[in-house]
Short mmCIF file of C-alpha atoms in Angstrom, two decimals:
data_model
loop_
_atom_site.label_atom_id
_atom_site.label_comp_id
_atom_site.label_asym_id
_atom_site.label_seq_id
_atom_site.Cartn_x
_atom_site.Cartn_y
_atom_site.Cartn_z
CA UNK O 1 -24.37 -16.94 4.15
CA UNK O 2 -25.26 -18.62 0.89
CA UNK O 3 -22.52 -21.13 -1.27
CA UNK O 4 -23.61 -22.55 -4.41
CA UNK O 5 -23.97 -25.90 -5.36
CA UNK O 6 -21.73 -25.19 -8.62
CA UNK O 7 -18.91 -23.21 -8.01
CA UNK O 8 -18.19 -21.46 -10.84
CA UNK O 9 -14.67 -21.76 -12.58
CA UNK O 10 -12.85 -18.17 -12.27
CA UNK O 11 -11.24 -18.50 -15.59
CA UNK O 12 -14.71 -19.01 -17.07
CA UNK O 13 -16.26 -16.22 -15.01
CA UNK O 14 -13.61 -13.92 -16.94
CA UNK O 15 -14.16 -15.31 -20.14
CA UNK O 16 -17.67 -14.87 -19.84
CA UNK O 17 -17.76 -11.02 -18.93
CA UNK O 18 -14.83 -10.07 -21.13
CA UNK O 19 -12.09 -9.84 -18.38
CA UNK O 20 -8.41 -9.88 -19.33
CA UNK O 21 -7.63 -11.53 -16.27
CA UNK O 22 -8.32 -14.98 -17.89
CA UNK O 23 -7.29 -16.55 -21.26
CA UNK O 24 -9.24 -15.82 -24.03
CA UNK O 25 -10.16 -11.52 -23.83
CA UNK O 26 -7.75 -8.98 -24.82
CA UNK O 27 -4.38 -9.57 -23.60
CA UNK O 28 -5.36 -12.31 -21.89
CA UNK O 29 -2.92 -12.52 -18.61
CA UNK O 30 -4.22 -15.87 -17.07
CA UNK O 31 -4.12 -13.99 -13.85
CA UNK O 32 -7.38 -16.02 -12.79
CA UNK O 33 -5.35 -18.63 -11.96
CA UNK O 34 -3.19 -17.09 -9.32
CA UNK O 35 -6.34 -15.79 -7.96
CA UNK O 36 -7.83 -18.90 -7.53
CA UNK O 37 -4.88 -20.42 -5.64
CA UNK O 38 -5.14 -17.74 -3.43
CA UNK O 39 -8.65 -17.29 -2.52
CA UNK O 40 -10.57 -20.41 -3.22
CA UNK O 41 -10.36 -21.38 0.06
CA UNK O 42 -11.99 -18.16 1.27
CA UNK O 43 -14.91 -18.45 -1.52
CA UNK O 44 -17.75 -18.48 1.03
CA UNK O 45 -16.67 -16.15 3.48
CA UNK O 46 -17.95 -12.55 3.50
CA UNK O 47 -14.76 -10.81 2.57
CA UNK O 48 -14.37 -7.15 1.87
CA UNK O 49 -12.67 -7.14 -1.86
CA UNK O 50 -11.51 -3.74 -3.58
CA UNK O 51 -10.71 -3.20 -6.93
CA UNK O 52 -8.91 -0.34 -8.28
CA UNK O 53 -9.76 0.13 -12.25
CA UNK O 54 -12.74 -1.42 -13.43
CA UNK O 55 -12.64 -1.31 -17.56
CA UNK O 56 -9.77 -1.04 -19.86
CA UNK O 57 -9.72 2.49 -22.30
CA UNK O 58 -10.04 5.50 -19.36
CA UNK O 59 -7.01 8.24 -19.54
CA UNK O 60 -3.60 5.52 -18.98
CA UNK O 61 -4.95 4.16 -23.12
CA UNK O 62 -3.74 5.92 -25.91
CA UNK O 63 -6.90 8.29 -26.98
CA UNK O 64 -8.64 7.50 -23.88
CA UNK O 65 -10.78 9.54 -21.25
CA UNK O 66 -12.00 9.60 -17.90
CA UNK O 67 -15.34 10.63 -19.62
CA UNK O 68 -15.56 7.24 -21.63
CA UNK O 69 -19.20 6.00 -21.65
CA UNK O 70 -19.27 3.30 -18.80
CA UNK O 71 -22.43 0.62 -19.08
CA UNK O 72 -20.69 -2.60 -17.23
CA UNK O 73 -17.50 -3.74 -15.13
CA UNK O 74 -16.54 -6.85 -16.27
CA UNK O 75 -13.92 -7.85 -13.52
CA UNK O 76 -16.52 -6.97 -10.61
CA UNK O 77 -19.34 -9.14 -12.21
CA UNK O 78 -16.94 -11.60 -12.58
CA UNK O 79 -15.77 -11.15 -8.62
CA UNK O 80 -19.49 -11.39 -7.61
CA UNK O 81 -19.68 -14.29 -9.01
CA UNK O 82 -16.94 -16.48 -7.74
CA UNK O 83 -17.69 -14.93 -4.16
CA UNK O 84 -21.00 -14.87 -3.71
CA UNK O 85 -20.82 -13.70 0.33
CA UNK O 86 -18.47 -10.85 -0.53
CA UNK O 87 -19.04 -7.11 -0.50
CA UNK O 88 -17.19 -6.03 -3.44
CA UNK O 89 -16.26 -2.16 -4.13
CA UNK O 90 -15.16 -0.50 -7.31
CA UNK O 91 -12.60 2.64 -7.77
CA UNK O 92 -12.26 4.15 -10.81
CA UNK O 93 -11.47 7.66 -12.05
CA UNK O 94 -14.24 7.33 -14.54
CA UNK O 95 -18.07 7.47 -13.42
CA UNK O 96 -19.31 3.86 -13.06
CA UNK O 97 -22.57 4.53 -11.01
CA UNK O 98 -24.61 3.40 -13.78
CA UNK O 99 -23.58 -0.25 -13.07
CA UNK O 100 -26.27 -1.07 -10.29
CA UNK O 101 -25.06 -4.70 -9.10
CA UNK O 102 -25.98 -6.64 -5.27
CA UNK O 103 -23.45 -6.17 -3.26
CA UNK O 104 -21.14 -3.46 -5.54
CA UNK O 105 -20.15 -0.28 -4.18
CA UNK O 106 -18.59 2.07 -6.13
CA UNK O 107 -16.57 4.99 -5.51
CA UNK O 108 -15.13 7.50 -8.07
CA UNK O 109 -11.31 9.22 -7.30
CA UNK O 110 -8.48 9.70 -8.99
CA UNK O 111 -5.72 6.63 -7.20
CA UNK O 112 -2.66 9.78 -7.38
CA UNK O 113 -4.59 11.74 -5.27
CA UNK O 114 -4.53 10.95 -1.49
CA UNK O 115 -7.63 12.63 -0.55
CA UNK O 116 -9.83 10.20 -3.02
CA UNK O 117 -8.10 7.47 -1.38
CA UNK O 118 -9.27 8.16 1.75
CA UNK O 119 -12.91 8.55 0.91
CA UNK O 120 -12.51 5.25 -0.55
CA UNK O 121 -10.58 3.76 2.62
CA UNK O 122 -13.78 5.60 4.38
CA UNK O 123 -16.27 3.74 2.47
CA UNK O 124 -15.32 0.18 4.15
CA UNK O 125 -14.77 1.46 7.45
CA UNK O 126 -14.06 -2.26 8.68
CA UNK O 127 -11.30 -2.55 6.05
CA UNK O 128 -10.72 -4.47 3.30
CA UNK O 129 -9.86 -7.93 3.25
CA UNK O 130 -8.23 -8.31 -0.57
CA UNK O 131 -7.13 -5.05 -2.98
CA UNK O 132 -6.57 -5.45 -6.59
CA UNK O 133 -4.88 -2.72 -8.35
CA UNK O 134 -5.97 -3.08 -11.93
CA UNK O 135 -5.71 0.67 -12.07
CA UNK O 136 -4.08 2.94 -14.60
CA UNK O 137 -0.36 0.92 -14.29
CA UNK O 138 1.19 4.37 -13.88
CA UNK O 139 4.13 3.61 -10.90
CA UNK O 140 3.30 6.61 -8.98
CA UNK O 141 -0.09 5.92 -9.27
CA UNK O 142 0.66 2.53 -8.02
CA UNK O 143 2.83 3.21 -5.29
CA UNK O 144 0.61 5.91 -4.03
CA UNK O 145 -2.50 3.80 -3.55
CA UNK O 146 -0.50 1.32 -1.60
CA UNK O 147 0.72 3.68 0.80
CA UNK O 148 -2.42 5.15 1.63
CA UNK O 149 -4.56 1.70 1.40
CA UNK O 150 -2.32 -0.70 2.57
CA UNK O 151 -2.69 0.31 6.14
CA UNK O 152 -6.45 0.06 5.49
CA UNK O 153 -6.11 -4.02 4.64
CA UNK O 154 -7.29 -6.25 8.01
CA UNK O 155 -4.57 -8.17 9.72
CA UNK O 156 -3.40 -10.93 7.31
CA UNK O 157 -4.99 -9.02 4.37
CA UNK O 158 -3.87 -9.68 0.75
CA UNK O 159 -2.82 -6.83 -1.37
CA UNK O 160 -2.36 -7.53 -5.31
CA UNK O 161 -0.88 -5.24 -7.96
CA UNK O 162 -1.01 -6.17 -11.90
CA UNK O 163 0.34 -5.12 -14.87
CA UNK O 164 4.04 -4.40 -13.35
CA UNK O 165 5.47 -5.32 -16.76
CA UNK O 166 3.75 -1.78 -18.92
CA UNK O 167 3.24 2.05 -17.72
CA UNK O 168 1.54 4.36 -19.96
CA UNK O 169 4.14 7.25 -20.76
CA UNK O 170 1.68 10.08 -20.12
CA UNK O 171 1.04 9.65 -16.77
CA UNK O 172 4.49 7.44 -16.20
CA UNK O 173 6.46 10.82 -16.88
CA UNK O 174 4.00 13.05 -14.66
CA UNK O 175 6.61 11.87 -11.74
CA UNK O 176 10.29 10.39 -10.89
CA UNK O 177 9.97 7.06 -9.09
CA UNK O 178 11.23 3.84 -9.85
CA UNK O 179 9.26 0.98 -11.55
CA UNK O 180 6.97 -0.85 -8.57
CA UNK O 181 8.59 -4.07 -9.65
CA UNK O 182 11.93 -2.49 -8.83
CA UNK O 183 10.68 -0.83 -5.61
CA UNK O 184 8.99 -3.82 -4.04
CA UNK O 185 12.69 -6.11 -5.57
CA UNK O 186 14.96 -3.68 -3.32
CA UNK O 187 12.46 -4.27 -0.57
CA UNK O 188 12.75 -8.20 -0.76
CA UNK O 189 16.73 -7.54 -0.61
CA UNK O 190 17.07 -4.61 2.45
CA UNK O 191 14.01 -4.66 3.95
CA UNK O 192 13.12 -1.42 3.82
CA UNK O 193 11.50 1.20 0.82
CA UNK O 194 14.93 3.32 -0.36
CA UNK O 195 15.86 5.29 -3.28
CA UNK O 196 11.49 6.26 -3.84
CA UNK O 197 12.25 9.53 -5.89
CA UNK O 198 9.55 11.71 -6.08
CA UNK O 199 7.56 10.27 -3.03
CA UNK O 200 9.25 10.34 0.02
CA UNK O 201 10.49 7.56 1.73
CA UNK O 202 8.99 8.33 5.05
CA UNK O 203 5.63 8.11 3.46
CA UNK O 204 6.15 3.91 3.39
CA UNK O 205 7.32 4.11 6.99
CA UNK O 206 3.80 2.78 8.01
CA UNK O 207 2.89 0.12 5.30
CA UNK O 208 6.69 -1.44 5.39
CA UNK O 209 6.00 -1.96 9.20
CA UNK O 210 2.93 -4.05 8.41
CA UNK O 211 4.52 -6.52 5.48
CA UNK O 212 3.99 -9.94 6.39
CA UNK O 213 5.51 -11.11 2.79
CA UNK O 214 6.15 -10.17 -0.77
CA UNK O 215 5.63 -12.36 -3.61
CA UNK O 216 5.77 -11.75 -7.55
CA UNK O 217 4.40 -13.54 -10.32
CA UNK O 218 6.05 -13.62 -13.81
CA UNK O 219 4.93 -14.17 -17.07
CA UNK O 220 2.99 -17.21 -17.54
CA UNK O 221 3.94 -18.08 -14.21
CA UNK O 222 7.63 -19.14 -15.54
CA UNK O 223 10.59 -19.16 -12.91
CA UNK O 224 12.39 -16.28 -14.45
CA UNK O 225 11.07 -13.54 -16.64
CA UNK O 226 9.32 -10.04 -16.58
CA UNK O 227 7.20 -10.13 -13.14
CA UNK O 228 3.91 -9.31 -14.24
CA UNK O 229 2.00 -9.11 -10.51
CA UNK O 230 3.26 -8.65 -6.76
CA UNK O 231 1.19 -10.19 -3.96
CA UNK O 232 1.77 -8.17 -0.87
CA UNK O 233 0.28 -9.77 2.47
CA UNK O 234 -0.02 -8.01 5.48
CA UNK O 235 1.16 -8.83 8.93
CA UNK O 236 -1.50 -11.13 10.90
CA UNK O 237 -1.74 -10.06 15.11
CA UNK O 238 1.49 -10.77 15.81
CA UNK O 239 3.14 -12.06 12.95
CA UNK O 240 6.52 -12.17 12.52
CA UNK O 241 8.32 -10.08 9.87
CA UNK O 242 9.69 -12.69 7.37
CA UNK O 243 13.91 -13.14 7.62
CA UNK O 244 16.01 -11.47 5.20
CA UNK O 245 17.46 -14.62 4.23
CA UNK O 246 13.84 -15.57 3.00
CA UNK O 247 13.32 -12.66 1.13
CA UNK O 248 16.46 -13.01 -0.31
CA UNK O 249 15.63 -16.71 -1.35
CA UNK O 250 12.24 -15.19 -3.17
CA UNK O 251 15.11 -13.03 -5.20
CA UNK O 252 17.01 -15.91 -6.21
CA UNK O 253 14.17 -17.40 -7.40
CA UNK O 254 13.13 -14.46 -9.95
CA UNK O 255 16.88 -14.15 -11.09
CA UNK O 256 16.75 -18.08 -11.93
CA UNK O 257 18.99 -18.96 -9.20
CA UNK O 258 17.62 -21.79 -8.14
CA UNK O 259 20.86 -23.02 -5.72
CA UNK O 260 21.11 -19.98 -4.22
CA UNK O 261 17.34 -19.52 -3.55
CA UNK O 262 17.44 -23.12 -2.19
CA UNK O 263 20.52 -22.25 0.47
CA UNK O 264 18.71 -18.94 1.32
CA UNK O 265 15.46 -21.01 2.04
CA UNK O 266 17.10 -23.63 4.30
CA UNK O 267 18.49 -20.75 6.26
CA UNK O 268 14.91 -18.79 6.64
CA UNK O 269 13.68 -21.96 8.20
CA UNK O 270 16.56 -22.39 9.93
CA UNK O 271 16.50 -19.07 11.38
CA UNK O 272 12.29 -19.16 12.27
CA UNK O 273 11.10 -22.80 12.40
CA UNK O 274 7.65 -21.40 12.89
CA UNK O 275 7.62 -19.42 9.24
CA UNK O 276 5.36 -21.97 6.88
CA UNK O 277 6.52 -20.35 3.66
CA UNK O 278 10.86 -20.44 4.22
CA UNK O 279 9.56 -24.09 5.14
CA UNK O 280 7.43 -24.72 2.00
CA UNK O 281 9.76 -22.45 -0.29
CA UNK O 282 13.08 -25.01 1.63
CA UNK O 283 10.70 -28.12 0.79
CA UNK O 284 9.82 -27.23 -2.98
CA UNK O 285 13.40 -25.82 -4.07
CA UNK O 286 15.00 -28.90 -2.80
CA UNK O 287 12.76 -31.46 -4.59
CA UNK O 288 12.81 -28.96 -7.67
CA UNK O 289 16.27 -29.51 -7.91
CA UNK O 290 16.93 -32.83 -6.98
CA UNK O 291 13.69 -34.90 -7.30
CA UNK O 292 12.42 -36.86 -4.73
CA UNK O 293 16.01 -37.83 -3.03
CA UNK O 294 16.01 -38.81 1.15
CA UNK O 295 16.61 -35.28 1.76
CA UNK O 296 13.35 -33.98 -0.38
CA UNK O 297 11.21 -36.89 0.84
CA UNK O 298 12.55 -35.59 4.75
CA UNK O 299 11.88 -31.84 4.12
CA UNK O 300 8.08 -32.46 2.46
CA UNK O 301 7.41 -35.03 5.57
CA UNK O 302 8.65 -32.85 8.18
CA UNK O 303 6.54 -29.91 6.57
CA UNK O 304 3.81 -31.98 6.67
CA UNK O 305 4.50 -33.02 10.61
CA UNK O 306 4.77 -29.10 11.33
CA UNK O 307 2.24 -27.79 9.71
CA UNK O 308 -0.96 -30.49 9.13
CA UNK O 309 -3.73 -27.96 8.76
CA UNK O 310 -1.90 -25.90 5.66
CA UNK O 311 -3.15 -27.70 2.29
CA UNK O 312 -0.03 -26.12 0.51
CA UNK O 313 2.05 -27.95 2.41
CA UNK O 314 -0.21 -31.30 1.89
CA UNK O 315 -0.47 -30.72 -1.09
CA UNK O 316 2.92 -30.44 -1.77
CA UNK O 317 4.38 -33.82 0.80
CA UNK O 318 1.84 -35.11 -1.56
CA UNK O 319 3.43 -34.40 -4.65
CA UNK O 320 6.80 -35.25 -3.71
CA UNK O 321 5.86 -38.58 -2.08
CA UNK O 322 3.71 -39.90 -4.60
CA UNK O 323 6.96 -39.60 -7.23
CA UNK O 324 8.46 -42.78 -5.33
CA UNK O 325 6.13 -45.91 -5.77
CA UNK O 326 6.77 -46.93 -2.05
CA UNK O 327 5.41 -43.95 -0.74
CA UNK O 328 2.64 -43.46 -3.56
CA UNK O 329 -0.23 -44.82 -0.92
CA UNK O 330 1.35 -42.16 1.92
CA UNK O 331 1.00 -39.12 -1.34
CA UNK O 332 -2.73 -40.53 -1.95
CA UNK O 333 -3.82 -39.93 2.02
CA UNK O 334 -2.24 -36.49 2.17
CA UNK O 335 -3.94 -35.31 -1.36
CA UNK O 336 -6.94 -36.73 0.53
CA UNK O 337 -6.41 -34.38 2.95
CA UNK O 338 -5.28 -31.29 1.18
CA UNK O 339 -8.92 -31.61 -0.33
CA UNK O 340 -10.52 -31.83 2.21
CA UNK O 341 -8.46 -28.73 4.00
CA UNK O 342 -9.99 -26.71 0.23
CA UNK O 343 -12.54 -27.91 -1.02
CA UNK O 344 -12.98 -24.79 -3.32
CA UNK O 345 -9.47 -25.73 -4.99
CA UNK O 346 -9.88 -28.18 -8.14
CA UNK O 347 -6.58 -28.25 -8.76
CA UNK O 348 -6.14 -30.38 -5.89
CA UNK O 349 -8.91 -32.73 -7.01
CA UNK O 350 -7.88 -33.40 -10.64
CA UNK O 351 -4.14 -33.80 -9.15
CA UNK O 352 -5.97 -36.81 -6.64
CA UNK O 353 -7.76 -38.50 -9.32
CA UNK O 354 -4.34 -38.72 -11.04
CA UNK O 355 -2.84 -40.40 -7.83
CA UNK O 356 -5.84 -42.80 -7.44
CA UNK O 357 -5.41 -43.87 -10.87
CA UNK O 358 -1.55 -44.05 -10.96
CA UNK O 359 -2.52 -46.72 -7.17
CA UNK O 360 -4.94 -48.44 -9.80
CA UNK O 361 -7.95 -47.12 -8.00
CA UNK O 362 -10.14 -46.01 -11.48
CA UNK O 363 -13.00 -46.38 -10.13
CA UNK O 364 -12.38 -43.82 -7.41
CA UNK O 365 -10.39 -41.75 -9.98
CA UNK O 366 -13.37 -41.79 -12.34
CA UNK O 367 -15.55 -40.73 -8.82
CA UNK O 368 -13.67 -37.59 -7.82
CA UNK O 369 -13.19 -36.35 -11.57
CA UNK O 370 -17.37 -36.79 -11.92
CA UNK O 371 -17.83 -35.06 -8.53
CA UNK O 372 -15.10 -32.11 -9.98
CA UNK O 373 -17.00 -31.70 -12.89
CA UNK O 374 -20.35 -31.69 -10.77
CA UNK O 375 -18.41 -28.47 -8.67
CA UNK O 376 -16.66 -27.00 -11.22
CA UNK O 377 -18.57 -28.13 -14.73
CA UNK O 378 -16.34 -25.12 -16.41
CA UNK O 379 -12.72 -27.12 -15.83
CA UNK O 380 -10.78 -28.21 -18.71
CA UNK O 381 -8.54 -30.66 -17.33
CA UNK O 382 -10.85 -32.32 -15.41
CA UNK O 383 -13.21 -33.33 -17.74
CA UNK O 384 -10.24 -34.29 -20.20
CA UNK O 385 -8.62 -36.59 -17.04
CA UNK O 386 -12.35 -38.06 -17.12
CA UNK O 387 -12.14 -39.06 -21.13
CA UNK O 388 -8.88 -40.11 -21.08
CA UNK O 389 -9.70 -42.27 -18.42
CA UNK O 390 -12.80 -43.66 -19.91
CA UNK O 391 -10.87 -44.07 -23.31
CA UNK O 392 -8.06 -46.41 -21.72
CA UNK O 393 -10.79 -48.40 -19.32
CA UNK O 394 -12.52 -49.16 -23.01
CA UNK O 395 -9.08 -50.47 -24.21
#
């Protein structure tokens, strides 16, 4: 198993092969970001990662064919890159076997048709770990890949789709089902796939039984808004089924309702102590709404206390701790500890260089910025933390 000494920045990775998934190609979705929260942890190990739809123009753009000339995949060099222990497979209805890449398998189907899907779920016979659907957008398109590859994820398995927010209308109209956004939304509120049109609901029986938890991500990762990406995760050995109360709390959230989503999180913990994210969701909500008050300093501590090994929840007793100079010291240590739980997260370095200087530690502020930039030489903020703390040391 090989790591390198300078992890590359995923935003960069996309900007340098042309993905949209970052910030400066095309439409640009910042995606990358959400990605990295979610996998940087797992950057060394050798996970099995599938994506569906490997260049933009095939038959879902207007003019464009499944026999478009194919000479690189952006996205799965990109992939490579930031997980350098990964086997990564490609699935797209156009021929990409010309792109001849280390550990890139590639298998050409059509995602509507079930018997493709299977070859692919056959090519990764030990299942996939993470599936991105970056495919043609189309909701029955969509909706048909998850059924029949959803049960191929490993226990605790991640499965992402993009683009919820646009369908192209010439494969959209092909067949009657409701927007994935919508489908996966009345899932959150009954717990169960209903009103699926053209597919049949008993076709979901299988993949509902395995949901672990359903997440989506609007645009630029705003509260409220068009939800651009769901993050499916799949049941882990014998994990629990999330309460309805927290998926109705996750609803709340998307419809802006921040009170309500708050209420519905304190009864999802309430209801399964032993759930980290109705804790986390019960934690955040409550400082969200009313800063760090004795009731938001309680929740973050005791989520802390619970759950010491989970660098979300550090990371977040961290941030609500450090807002109250008393308990700044107490926000530093578990910061400390959140990085040292990810390592492969800068985030959570930049945001402890911003706690060591608020303590007056500079000198250690200046050391963990130098040794983020040293890790991740691609990262914005850190390197503009860095100046602006050289600049005011000068002053």
């Amino acid at each position: 198993m090989t790591m390198q000494g300078q992890l590359p920045d995923l935003s960069a990775l996309a900007d340098k092969y042309g993905s949209d998934k970052g910030y400066r190609n095309r439409d640009a979705h910042g995606y990358t970001a959400v990605y990295d929260l979610l996998l940087a942890h797992r950057r060394a190990e050798p996970l099995n990662f599938l994506e569906i739809g490997l260049l933009v123009g095939g038959p879902e753009a207007t003019g464009g064919s499944a026999r478009r000339e194919t000479v690189d995949a952006p996205s799965i060099r990109m992939w490579l890159d930031y997980l350098p222990n990964a086997r990564v497979f490609g699935f797209d209805i156009s021929d990409f076997s010309a792109v001849s890449l280390d550990c890139f398998t590639f298998v050409q189907g059509d995602m509507g048709e079930p018997a493709d899907l299977a070859r692919l779920r056959a090519a990764c016979p030990d299942g996939f770990d993470v599936v991105v659907d970056d495919g043609s957008h189309a909701s029955w398109h969509q909706q048909t890949a998850f059924i029949e590859l959803f049960p191929a994820l490993v226990p605790g398995g991640t499965y992402i789709i993009e683009d919820l927010h646009w369908q192209p209308a010439q494969i959209e109209e092909l067949k009657s089902v409701p927007k994935t956004a919508e489908l996966f939304s009345r899932f959150l509120l009954e717990g169960r796939f209903a009103e699926t049109g053209d597919i049949p609901e008993e076709r979901y029986l299988e993949a509902a039984s395995q949901i672990a938890g359903v997440t989506f991500v609007n645009e630029a990762g705003l509260p409220s808004g068009p939800a651009k990406m769901v993050i499916i995760r799949k049941k882990a050995g014998e994990d629990l089924q999330p309460s309805r109360s927290y998926h109705r709390s996750r609803v709340s959230q998307r419809l802006g309702k921040a009170e309500e989503a708050a209420e519905w999180a304190r009864k999802a913990e309430t209801e399964d102590p032993s759930h980290f994210d109705a804790a986390h969701e019960h934690a955040r909500l409550t400082f969200s709404l009313e800063g760090p008050s004795p009731a938001a300093v309680e929740l973050a501590r005791g989520l802390v206390e619970r759950f010491p090994d989970n660098d979300r929840g550090l990371a977040l007793g961290a941030w609500v701790l450090s807002r109250l100079p008393e308990h700044l010291a107490e926000g530093v240590g578990l910061q400390q500890r959140a990085v040292e739980r990810a390592p492969g997260v800068a985030g959570y370095r930049v945001t402890l260089a911003h706690l060591l200087r608020r303590s007056g530690e500079h000198d250690l502020a200046r050391s963990v910025l130098e040794e983020t930039l040293e890790l991740f030489p691609d990262n914005e903020l850190a390197r503009q933390r860095l100046a602006e703390l050289t600049t005011k040391d000068r002053m």
